[in-house]
Short mmCIF file of C-alpha atoms in Angstrom, two decimals:
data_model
loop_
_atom_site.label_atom_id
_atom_site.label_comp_id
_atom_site.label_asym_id
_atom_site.label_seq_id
_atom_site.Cartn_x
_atom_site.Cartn_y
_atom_site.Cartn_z
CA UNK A 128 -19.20 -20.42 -13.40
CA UNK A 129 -15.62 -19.58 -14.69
CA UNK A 130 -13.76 -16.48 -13.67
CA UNK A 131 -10.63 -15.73 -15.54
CA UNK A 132 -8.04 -13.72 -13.82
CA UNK A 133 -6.09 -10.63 -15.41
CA UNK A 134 -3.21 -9.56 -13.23
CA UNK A 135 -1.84 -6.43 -13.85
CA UNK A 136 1.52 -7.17 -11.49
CA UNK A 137 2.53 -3.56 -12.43
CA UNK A 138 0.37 -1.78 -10.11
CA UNK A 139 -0.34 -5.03 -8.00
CA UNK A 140 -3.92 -5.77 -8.92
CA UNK A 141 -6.39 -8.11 -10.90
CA UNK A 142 -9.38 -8.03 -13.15
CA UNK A 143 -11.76 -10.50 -13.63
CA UNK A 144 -13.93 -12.29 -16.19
CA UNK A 145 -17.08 -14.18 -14.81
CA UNK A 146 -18.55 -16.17 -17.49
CA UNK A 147 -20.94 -19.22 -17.66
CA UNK A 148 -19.33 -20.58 -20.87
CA UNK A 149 -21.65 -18.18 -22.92
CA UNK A 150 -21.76 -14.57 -21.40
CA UNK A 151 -19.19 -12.79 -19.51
CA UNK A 152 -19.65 -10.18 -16.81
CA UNK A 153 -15.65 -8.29 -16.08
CA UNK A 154 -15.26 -6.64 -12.84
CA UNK A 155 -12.86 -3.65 -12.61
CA UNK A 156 -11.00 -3.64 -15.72
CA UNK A 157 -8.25 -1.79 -16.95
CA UNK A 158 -7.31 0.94 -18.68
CA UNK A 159 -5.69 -1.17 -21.28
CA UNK A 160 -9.07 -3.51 -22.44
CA UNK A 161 -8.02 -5.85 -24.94
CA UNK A 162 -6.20 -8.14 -22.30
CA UNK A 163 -10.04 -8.38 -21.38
CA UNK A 164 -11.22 -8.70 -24.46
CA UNK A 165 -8.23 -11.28 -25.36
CA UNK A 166 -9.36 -13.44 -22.21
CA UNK A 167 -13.46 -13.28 -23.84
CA UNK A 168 -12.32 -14.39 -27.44
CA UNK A 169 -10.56 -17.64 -25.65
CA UNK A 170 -13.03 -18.43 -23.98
CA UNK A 171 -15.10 -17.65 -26.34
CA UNK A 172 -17.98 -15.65 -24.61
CA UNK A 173 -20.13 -12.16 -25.05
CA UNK A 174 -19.05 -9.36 -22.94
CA UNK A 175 -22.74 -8.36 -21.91
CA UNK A 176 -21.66 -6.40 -18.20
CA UNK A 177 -19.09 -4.57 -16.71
CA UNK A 178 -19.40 -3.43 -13.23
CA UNK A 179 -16.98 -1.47 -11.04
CA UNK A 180 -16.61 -1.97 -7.49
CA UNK A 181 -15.54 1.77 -6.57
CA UNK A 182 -14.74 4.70 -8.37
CA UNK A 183 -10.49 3.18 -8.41
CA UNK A 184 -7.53 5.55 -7.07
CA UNK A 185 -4.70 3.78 -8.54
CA UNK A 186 -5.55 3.37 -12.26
CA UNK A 187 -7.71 4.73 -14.90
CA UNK A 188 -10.52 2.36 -15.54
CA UNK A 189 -11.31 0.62 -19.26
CA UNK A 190 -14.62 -0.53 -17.77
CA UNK A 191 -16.82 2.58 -19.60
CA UNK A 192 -14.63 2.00 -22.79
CA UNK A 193 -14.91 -1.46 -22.34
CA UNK A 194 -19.08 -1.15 -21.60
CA UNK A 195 -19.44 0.98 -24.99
CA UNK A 196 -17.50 -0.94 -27.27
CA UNK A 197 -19.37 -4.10 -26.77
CA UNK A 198 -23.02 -2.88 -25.88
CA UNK A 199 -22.65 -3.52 -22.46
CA UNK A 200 -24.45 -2.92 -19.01
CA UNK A 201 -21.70 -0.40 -17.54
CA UNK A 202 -22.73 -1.20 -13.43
CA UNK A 203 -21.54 1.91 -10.93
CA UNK A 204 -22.95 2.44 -7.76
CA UNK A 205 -25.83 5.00 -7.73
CA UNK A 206 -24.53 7.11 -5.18
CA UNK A 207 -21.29 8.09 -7.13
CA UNK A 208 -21.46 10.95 -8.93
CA UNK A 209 -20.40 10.52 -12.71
CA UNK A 210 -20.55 12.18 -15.68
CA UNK A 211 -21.38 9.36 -18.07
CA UNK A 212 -24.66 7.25 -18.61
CA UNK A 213 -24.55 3.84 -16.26
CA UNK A 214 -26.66 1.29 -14.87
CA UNK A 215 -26.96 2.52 -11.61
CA UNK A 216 -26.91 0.00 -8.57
CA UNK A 217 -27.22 -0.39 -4.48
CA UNK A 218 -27.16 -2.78 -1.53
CA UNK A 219 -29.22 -5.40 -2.17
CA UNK A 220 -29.28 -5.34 -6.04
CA UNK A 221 -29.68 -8.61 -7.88
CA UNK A 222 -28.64 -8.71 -11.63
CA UNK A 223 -28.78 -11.53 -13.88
CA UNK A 224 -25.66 -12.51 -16.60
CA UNK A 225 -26.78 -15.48 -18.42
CA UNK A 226 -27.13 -18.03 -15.68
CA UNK A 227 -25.39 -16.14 -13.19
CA UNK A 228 -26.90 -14.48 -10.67
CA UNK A 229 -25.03 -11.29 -9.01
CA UNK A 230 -26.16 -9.58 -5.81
CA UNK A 231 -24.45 -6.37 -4.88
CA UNK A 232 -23.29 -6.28 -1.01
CA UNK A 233 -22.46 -2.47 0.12
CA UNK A 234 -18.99 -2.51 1.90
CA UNK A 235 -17.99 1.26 2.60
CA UNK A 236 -14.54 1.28 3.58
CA UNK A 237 -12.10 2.01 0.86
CA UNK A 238 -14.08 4.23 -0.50
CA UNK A 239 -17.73 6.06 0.85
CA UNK A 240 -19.37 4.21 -1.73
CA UNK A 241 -17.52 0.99 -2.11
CA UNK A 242 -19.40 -2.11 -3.93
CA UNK A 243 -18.75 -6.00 -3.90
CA UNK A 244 -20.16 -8.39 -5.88
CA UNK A 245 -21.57 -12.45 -4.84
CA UNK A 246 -21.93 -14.05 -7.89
CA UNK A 247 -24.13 -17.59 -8.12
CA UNK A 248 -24.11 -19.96 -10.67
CA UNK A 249 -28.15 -20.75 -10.67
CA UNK A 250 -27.48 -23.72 -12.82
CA UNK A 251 -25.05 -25.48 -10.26
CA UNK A 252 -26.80 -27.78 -7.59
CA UNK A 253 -24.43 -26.85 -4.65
CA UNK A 254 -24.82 -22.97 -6.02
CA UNK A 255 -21.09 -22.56 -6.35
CA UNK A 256 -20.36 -19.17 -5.14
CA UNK A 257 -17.77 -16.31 -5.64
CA UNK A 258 -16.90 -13.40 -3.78
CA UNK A 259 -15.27 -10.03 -5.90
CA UNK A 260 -14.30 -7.62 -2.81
CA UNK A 261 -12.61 -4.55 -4.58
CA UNK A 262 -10.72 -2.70 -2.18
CA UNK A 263 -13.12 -4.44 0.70
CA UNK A 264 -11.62 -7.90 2.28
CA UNK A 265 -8.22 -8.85 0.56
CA UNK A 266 -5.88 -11.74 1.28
CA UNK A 267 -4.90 -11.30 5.11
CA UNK A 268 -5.55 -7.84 5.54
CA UNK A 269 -8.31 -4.81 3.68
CA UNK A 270 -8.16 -1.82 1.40
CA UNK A 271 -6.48 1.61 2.74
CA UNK A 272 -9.10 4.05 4.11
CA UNK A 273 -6.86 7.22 3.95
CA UNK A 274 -7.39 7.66 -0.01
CA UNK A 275 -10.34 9.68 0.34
CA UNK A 276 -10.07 12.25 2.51
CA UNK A 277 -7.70 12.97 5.58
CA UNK A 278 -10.82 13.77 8.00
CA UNK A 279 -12.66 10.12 6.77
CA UNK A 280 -10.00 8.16 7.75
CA UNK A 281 -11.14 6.91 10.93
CA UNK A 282 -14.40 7.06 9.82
CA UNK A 283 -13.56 4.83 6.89
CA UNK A 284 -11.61 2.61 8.81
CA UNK A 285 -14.09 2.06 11.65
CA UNK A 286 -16.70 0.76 8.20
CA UNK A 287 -14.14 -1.22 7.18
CA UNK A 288 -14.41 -3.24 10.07
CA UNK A 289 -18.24 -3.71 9.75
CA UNK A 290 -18.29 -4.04 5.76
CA UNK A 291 -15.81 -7.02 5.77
CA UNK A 292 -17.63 -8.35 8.19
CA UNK A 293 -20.74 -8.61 6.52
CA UNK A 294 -18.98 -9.66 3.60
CA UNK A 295 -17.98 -12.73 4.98
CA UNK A 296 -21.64 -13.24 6.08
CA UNK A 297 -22.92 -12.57 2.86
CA UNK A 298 -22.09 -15.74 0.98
CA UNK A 299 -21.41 -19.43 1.99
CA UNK A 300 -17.94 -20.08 3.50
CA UNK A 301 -16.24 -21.89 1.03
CA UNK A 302 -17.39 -19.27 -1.78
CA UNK A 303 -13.68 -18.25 -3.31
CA UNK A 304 -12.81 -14.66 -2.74
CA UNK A 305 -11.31 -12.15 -5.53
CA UNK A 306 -10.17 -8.98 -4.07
CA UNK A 307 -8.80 -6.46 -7.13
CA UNK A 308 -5.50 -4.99 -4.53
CA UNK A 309 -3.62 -6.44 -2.58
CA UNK A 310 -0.93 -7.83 -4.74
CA UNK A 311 1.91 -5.57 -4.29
CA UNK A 312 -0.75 -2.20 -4.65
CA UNK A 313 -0.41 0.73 -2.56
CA UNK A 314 -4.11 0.58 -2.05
CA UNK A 315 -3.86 -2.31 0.17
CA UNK A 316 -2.75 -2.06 4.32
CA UNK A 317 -1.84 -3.96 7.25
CA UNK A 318 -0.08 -7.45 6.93
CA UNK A 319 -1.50 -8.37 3.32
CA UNK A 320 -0.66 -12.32 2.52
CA UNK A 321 1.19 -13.00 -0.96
CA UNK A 322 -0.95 -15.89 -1.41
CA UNK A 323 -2.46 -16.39 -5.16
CA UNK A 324 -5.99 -17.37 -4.01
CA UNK A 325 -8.30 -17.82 -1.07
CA UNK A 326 -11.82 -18.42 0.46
CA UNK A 327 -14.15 -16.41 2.81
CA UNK A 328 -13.51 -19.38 5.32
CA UNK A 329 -9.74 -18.88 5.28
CA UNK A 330 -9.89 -15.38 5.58
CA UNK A 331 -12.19 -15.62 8.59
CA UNK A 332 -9.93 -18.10 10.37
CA UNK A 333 -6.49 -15.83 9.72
CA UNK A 334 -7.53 -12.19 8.32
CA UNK A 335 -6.78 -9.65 11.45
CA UNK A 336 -9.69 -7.73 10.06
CA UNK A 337 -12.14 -10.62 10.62
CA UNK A 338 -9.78 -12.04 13.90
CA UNK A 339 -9.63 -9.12 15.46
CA UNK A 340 -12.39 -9.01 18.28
CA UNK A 341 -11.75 -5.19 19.25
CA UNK A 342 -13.10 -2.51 16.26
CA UNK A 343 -10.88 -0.07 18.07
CA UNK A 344 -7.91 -2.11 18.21
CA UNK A 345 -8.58 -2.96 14.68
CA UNK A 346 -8.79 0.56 13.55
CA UNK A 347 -5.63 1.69 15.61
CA UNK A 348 -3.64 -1.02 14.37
CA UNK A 349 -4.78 0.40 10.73
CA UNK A 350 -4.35 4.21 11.22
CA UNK A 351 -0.44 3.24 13.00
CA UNK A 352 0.10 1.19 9.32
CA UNK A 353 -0.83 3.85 6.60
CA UNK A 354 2.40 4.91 5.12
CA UNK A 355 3.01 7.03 1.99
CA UNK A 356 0.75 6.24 -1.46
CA UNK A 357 1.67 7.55 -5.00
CA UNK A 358 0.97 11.49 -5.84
CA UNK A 359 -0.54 10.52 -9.24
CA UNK A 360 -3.80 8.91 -7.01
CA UNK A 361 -5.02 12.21 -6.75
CA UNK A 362 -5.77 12.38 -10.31
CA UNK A 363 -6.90 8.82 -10.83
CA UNK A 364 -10.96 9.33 -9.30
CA UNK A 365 -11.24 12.59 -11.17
CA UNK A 366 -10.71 11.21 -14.65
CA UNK A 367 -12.75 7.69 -13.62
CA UNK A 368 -15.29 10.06 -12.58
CA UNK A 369 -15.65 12.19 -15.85
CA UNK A 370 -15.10 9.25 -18.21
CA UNK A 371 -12.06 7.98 -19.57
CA UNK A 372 -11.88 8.05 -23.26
CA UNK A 373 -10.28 5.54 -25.22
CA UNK A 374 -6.43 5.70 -24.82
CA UNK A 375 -3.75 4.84 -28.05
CA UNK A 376 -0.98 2.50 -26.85
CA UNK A 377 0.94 3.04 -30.51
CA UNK A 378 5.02 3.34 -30.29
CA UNK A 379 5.26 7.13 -31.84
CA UNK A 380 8.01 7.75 -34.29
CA UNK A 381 11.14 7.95 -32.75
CA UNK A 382 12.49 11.60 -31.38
CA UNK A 383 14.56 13.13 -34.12
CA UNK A 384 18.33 13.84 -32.18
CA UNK A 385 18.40 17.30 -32.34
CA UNK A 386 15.34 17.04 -30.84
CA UNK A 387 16.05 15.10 -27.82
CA UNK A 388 18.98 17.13 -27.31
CA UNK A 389 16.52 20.10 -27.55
CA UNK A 390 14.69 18.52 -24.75
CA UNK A 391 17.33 17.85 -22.59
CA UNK A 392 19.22 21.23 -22.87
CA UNK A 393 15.61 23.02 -21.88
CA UNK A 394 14.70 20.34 -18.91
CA UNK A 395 12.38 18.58 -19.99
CA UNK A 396 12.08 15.17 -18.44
CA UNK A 397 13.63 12.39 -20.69
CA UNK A 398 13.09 8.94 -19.14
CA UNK A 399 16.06 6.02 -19.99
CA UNK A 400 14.48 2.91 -19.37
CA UNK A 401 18.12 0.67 -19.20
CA UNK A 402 18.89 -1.03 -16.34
CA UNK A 403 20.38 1.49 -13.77
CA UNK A 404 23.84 0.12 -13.70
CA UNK A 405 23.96 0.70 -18.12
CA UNK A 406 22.50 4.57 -17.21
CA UNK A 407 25.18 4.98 -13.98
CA UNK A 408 27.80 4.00 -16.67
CA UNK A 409 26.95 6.47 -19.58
CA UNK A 410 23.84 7.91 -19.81
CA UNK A 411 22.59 11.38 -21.54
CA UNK A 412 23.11 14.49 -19.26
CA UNK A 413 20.18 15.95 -18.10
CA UNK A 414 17.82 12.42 -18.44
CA UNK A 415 16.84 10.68 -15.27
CA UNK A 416 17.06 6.49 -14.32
CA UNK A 417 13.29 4.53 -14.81
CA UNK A 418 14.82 1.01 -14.70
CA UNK A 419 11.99 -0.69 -17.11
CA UNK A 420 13.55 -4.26 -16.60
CA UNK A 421 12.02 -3.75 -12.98
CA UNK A 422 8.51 -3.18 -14.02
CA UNK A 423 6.92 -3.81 -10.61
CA UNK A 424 8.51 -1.05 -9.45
CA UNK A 425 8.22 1.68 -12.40
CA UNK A 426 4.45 2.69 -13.29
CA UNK A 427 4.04 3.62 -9.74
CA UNK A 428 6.95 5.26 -8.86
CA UNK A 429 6.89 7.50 -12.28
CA UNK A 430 3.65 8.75 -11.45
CA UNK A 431 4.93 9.24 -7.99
CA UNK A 432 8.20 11.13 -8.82
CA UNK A 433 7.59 13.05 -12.19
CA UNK A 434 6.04 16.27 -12.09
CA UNK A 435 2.21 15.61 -13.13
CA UNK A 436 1.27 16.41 -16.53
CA UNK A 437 4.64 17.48 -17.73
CA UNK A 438 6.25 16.58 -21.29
CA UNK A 439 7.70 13.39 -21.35
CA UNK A 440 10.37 11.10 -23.33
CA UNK A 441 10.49 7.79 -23.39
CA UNK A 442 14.47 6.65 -24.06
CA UNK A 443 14.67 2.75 -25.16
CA UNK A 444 14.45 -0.49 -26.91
CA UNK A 445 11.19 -0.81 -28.88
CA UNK A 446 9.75 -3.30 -26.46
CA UNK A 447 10.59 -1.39 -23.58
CA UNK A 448 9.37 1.37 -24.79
CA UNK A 449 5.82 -0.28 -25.85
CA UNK A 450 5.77 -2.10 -22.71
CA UNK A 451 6.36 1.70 -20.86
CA UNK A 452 3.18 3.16 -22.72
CA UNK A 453 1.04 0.90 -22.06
CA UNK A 454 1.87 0.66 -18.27
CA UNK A 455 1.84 4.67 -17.98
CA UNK A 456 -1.77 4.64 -19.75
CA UNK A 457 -2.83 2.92 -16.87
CA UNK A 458 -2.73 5.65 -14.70
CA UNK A 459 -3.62 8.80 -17.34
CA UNK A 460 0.03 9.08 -18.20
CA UNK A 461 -1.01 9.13 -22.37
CA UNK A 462 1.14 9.61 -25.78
CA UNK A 463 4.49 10.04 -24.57
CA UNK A 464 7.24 11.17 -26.82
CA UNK A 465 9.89 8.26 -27.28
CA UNK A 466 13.88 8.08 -28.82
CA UNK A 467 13.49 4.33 -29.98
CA UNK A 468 17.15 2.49 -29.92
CA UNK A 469 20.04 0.67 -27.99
CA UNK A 470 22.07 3.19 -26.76
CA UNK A 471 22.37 6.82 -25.63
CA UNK A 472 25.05 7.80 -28.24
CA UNK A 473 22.71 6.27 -31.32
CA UNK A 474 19.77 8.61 -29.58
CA UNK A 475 21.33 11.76 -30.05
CA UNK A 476 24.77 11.97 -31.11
CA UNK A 477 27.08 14.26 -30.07
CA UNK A 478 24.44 15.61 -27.03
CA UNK A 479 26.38 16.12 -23.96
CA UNK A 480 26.63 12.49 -21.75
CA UNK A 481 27.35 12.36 -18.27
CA UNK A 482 27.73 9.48 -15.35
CA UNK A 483 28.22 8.45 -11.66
CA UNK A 484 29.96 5.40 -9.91
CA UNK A 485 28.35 2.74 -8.24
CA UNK A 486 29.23 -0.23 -5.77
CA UNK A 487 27.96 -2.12 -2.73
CA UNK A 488 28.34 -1.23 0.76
CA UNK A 489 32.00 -2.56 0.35
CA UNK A 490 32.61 0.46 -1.68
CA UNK A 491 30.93 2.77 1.10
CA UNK A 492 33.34 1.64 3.89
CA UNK A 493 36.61 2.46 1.63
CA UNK A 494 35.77 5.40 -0.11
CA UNK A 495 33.63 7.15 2.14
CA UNK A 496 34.84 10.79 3.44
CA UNK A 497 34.55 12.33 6.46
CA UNK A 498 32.00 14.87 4.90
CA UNK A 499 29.58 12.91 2.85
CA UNK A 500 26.53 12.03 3.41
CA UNK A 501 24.95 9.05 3.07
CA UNK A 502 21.24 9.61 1.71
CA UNK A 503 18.69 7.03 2.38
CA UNK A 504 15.77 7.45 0.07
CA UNK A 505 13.37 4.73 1.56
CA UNK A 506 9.95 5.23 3.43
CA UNK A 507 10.13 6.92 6.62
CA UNK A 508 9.27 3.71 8.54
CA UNK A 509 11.78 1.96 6.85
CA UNK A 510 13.98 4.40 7.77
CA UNK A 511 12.98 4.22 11.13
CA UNK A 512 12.78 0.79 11.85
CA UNK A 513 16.54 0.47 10.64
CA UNK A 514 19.37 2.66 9.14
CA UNK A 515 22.75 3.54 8.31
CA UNK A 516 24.66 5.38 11.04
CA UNK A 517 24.11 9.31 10.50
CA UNK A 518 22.35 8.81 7.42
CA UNK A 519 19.66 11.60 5.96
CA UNK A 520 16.39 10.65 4.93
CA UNK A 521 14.34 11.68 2.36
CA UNK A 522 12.03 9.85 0.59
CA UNK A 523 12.60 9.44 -2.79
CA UNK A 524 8.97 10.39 -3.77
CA UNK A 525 10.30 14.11 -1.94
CA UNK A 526 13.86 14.76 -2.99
CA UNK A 527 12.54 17.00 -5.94
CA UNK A 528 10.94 19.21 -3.18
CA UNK A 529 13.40 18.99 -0.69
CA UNK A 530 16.82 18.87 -2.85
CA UNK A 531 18.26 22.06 -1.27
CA UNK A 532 18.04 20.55 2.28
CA UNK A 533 21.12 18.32 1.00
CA UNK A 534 24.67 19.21 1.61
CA UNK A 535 26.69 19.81 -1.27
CA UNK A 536 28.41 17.55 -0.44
CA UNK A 537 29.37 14.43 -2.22
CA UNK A 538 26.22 11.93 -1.63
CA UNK A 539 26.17 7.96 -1.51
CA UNK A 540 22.54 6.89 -2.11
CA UNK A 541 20.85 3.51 -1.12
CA UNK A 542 17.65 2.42 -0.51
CA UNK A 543 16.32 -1.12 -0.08
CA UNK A 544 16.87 -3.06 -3.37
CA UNK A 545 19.00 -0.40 -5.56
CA UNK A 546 15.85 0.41 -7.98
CA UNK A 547 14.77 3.63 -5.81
CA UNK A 548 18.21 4.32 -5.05
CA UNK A 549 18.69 4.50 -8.72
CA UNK A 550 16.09 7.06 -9.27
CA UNK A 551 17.21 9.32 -6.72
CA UNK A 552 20.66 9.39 -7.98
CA UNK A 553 19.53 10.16 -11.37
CA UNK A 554 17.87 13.23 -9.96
CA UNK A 555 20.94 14.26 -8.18
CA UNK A 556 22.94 14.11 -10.79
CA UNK A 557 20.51 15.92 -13.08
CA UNK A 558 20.98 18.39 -10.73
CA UNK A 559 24.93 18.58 -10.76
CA UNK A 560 25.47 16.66 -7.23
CA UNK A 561 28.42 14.42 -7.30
CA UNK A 562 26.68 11.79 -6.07
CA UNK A 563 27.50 7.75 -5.52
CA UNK A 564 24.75 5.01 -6.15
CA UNK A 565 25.02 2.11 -3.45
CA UNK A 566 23.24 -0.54 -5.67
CA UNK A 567 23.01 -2.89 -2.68
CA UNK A 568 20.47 -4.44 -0.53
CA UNK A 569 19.71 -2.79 2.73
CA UNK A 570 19.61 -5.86 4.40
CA UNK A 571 23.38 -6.56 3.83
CA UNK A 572 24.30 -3.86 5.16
CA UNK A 573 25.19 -4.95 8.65
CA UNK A 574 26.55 -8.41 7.36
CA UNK A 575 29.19 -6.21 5.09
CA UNK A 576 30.16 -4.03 8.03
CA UNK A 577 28.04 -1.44 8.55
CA UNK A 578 27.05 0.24 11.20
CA UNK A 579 23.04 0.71 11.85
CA UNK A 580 20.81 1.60 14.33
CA UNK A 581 18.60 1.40 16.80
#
C-alpha cells in the first residue's frame, strides 16, 4: 500500500491517494482535481474509487467530478442525503480496491454522519494498515462539533469522544493515521499538534481526546475551545450536497480600465492582491487589501469577510491572480473578474488612488492622540487573553457589520501578525476613516513599550 499526500496548506487540509501500485482509491479530494489526478499519472495508477468521509464544511469537494470523469465508485455514506447517484455505504462496510481491502468505521462527531476509512493491504504478510479519520481523530486533538447545528453541539461532542475511541480500537496500533483537518483548518479544535505524520499508538499515548479519562471533562474542555469559523461554511454542505459541477480555473481577460474604474466608483468589491505595505502606499480608492503573498491566510478569510455571492475583481500579477482562482474555487467562490498587471496606475489610469500610513508599535507611542482609538481586530479570545490598554475590539470577520460602532475618530489598527490588520484597514479606509495600519506583531508589543493587560 502507498498513500500519496495532497496538502492543500490554504485551507489547512490534505487529500489522499491509496494505491497498490496498480489502482488508486482518493479520499476527500478537492475542488481543484487534477493535483489528484497529477499524483495518479506519477504513480502511474487507475483512479477506480473515491470516497468521502463527511459531507465537508470548509471546501467544495472534486470527489463527484473526480468519480465521473474517470468511471469511478463515488463512496458517501448512505444516511446523507444527496442529490447525485453514489455508492452508498455504512458501519461495517468492506470494499475491495485492487488488493486493498477498506472497511468503513462510523465515527459521528464532526458531522451526524461522519465516515473513516481502515484500509489493508491483503497482499502484505504483517497486513500493513492505515487509518483516514476525516474530521474524526486528528494529530493531538479532533474535528469541531459546532459546524452543524448550535443545539448538536454537545451532542456531537459527547460522540466525539466515543467515535475516536473506537477508532483507535478499530485497527492495529501502529496502523499510520491520516486525518484530512487539522493543519491550520478552522475545522479542527482543542490543542491540535503541527506534527506532519502520526500513528493510532501515538495518538493514544498523547491525544487529550483519547487521554482524557472523564467524557465530561473532555466535552467541557471542547465546548470552552470553539471560537469563531469562516461565514462562507454555511454554504460549503449545501453545494457538496447538491453536486458540485465542474469548476474553470482559466485567468479571464483582463478588466478593461474604464471598467474597473466603473466598478470601483459603484462599490463593487475589487480585491488587490500586493503585499499590504505596496496597497497602504498607493492603492486604488475604493479597493480593499487581500495580501496573496500570505496565502495561508487569504482563501479563508475572503470567504469570511466579503459579502457572499457578490461581484468580484481580482487586482494582480498573472500568477497571483491564477493562484487566487484556483484557491477561491475551493470554497464555491467561481469565475471572478480580474485587472491582470503590476501596478494600480497601469490598471486603470487616471481612476482616483488613495492611501494610509503604516508603522510598528514605535510609531503608536509617538504619534498617538489623546482621541484615537486603537482597534484590535483579532478573535475575541485573543483579545481577551491579552491587549492593548483601552483598545476596541472587533473582529475583523465583523467590522463590515459593526463599522458605525467606531469613533470617527482617527483609528490605529493591529492584530496579531499585520495580515488581518491589513484587511481591516482596507475596509476603513474604503469607508473614508483616517485610519493607521500597525503592521506589527502583537507579541512585541509589550517589549516596544506598550502597555497591555490583564
Amino acid at each position: 500500500m502507498d498513500v500519496v499526500v495532497i496538502e492543500t496548506p490554504q485551507l489547512g487540509d490534505r487529500s489522499y491517494l491509496v494505491h497498490d501500485g496498480s489502482v488508486a482509491l482518493v479520499i476527500d479530494p478537492q475542488r481543484d482535481i487534477d493535483r489528484v489526478e497529477a499524483a495518479a499519472t506519477a504513480a502511474d495508477v487507475r483512479i477506480t474509487h473515491v470516497a468521502e468521509t463527511h459531507l465537508h464544511n470548509d471546501y467544495v469537494t472534486g470527489g463527484l467530478v473526480l468519480a465521473e470523469k474517470h468511471g469511478a465508485v463515488y463512496v458517501v455514506n448512505a444516511a446523507d442525503h444527496v442529490s447525485f447517484a453514489r455508492t452508498p455505504v455504512a458501519d461495517g462496510d468492506v470494499f475491495s480496491v485492487g488488493r486493498l481491502s477498506v472497511r468503513v468505521v462510523a465515527t459521528p462527531g464532526h458531522t451526524h454522519t461522519h465516515l473513516a476509512y481502515v484500509v489493508r493491504d491483503a497482499a502484505d504478510d504483517g497486513g500493513t494498515e492505515a487509518v483516514f479519520s476525516g474530521g474524526s481523530l486528528l494529530y493531538g486533538s479532533v474535528g469541531r462539533t459546532d459546524l452543524v447545528a448550535p443545539g448538536d453541539t454537545e451532542a456531537l461532542a459527547h460522540a466525539q469522544y466515543s467515535s475516536v475511541r473506537r477508532l483507535a480500537d478499530s485497527a492495529h496500533p501502529e496502523a499510520a493515521l491520516y486525518p484530512t483537518h487539522g493543519f491550520g483548518s478552522f475545522c479542527s479544535i482543542g490543542p491540535a499538534s503541527h506534527q506532519d505524520s502520526s500513528t493510532l499508538a501515538e495518538q493514544s499515548a498523547h491525544n487529550h481526546a483519547l487521554t482524557d479519562p472523564s467524557e465530561e471533562h473532555f466535552v467541557a474542555e471542547l465546548l470552552a475551545n470553539i471560537t469563531a469559523y469562516p461565514a462562507y461554511y454555511a454554504h460549503m454542505s449545501p453545494l457538496n450536497s447538491a453536486g458540485p459541477a465542474p469548476v474553470n480555473l482559466d485567468v479571464p481577460e483582463s478588466v478593461e480600465p474604464a471598467e474597473l474604474a466603473r466598478r470601483l466608483r459603484s462599490g463593487e468589491w475589487v480585491v488587490d492582491l500586493r503585499h499590504r505595505i505596496a496597497f497602504a502606499e498607493d492603492h486604488l480608492e475604493g479597493s480593499v487589501a487581500f495580501e496573496y503573498g500570505n496565502g495561508s491566510n487569504f482563501t479563508s478569510y475572503l470567504g469570511w469577510v466579503i459579502p457572499w455571492n457578490q461581484p468580484l475583481t481580482l487586482l494582480g500579477t498573472h500568477d497571483d491572480v491564477e493562484k487566487a482562482i484556483r484557491d477561491l474555487a475551493r470554497i464555491g467562490i467561481e469565475s471572478p473578474d480580474a485587472a491582470v498587471g503590476p501596478s494600480p496606475e497601469k490598471l486603470a489610469p487616471g481612476a482616483s488612488r488613495s492611501s494610509y500610513p503604516h508603522g510598528d508599535w514605535s510609531l503608536l507611542l509617538r504619534e498617538r492622540a489623546q482621541d484615537d482609538v486603537v482597534l484590535d481586530v483579532r478573535r475575541p479570545d485573543e483579545f481577551e487573553a491579552s491587549h492593548v490598554q483601552d483598545a476596541v475590539n472587533v473582529p475583523v470577520y465583523e467590522l463590515l457589520g459593526r463599522m458605525t460602532e467606531l469613533p470617527e475618530s482617527r483609528t490605529w489598527v493591529h492584530c496579531a501578525t499585520g495580515y488581518r490588520a491589513s484587511l481591516a484597514a482596507s475596509l476603513l479606509d474604503r469607508a473614508g476613516r483616517d485610519v493607521v495600519l500597525i503592521d506589527a506583531r502583537f507579541k512585541d508589543a509589550a517589549g516596544a513599550g506598550i502597555e497591555l493587560v490583564p
